[in-house]
PDB file of C-alpha atoms in Angstrom:
ATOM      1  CA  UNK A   1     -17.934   4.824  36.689  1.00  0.00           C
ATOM      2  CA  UNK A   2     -17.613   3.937  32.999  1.00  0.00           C
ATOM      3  CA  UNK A   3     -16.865   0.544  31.580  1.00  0.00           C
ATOM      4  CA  UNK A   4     -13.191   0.496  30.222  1.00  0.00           C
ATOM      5  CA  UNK A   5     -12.397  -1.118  26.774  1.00  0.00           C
ATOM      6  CA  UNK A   6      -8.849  -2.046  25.885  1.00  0.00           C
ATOM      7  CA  UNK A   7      -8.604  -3.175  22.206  1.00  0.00           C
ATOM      8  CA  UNK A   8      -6.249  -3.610  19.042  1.00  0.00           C
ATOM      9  CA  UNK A   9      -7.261  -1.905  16.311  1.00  0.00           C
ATOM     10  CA  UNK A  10      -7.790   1.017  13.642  1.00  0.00           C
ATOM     11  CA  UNK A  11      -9.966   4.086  13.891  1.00  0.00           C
ATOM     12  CA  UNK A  12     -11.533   4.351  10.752  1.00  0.00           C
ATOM     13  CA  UNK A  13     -13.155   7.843  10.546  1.00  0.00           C
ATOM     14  CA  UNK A  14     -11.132  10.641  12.350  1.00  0.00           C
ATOM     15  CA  UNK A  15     -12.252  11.171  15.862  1.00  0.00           C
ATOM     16  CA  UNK A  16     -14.786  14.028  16.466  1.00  0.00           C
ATOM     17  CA  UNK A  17     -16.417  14.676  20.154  1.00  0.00           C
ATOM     18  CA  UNK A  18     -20.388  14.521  19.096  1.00  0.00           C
ATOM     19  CA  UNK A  19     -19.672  11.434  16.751  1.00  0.00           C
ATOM     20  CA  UNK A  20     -19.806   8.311  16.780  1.00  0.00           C
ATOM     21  CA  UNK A  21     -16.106   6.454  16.191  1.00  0.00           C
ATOM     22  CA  UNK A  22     -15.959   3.175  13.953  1.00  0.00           C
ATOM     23  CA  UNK A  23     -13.109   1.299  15.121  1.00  0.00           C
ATOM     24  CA  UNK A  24     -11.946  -1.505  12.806  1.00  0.00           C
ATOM     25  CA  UNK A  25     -10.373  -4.754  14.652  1.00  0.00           C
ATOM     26  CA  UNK A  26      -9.774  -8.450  13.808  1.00  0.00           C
ATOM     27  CA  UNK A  27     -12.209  -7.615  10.009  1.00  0.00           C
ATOM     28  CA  UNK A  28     -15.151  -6.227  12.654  1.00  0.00           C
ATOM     29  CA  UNK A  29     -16.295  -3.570  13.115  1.00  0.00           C
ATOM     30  CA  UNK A  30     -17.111  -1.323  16.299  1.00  0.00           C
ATOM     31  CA  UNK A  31     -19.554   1.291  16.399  1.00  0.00           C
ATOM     32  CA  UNK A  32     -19.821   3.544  19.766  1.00  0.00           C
ATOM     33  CA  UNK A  33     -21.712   5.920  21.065  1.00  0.00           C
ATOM     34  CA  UNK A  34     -21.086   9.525  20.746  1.00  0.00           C
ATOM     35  CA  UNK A  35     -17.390  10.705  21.920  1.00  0.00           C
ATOM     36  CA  UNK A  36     -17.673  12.902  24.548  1.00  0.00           C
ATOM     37  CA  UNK A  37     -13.843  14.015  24.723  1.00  0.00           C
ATOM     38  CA  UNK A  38     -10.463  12.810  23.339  1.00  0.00           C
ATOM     39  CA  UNK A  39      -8.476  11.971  25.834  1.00  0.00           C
ATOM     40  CA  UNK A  40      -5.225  11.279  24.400  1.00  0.00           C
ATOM     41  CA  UNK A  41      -4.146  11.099  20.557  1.00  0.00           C
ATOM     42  CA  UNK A  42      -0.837   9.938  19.531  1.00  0.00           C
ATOM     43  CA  UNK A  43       0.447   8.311  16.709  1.00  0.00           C
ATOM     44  CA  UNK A  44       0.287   4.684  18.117  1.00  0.00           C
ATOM     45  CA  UNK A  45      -2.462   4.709  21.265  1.00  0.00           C
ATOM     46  CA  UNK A  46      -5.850   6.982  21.588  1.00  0.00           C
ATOM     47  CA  UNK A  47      -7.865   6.944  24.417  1.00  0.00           C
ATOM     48  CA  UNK A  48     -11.453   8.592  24.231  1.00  0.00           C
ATOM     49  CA  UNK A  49     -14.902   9.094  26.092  1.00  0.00           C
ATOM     50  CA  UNK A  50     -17.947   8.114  24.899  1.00  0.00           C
ATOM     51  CA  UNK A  51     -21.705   8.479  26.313  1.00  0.00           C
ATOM     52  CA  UNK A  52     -21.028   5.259  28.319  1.00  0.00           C
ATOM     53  CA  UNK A  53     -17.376   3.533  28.143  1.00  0.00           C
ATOM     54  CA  UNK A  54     -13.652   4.978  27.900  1.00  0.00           C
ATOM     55  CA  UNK A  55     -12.051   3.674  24.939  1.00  0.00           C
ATOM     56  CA  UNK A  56      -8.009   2.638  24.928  1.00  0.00           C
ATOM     57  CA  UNK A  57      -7.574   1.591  21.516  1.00  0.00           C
ATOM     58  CA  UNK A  58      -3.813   0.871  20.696  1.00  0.00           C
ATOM     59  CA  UNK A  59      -2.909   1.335  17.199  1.00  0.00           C
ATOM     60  CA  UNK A  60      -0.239  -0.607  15.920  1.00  0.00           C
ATOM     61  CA  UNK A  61      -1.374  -2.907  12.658  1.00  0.00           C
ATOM     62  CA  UNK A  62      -3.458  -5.517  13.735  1.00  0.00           C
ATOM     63  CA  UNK A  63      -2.214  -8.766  12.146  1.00  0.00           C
ATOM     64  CA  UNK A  64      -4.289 -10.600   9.297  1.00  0.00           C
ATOM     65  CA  UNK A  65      -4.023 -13.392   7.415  1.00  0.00           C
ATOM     66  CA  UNK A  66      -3.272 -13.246   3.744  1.00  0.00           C
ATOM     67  CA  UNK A  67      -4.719 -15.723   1.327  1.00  0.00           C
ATOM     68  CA  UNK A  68      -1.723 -16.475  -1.740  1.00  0.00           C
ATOM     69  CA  UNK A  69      -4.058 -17.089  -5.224  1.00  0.00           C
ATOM     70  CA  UNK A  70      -4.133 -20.078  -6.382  1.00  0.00           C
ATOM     71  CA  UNK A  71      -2.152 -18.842  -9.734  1.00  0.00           C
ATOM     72  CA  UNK A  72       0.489 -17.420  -7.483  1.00  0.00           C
ATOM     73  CA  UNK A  73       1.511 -20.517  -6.062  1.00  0.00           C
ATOM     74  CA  UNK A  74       2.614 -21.979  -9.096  1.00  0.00           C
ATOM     75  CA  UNK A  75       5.288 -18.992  -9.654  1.00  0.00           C
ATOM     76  CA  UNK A  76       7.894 -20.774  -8.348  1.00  0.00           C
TER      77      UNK A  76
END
């Protein structure tokens, strides 16, 4: 049985079984093994196998924190 991973984030590269993915969460970044087989791609959610884990990434924007510059903040 494979590990599962449930995580928030983006897939950077375009899945591709034989490749690794580079998923993009919280300014990290996750490298996995090769994908075996894509599971499931939709617009919001893809689930994938790798060499050793099933991946459930769900893909709505991760939040981040923006920084205003400093000469912004005197705009008002």
């Amino acid at each position: 049985m494979k590990k599962e991973v449930n995580i928030n984030g983006k897939i950077v590269f375009p899945l591709q079984e034989g490749n690794r993915a580079v998923i993009s969460t919280g300014g990290n970044f996750i490298y996995t093994s090769p994908v075996v087989e894509i599971l499931e791609d939709k617009t919001d959610f893809v689930c994938f196998e790798t060499m050793n884990s099933v991946y459930k990434v769900c893909l709505q924007p991760v939040p981040i924190r923006a920084v205003i510059p400093p000469f912004l903040k005197m705009c008002a």
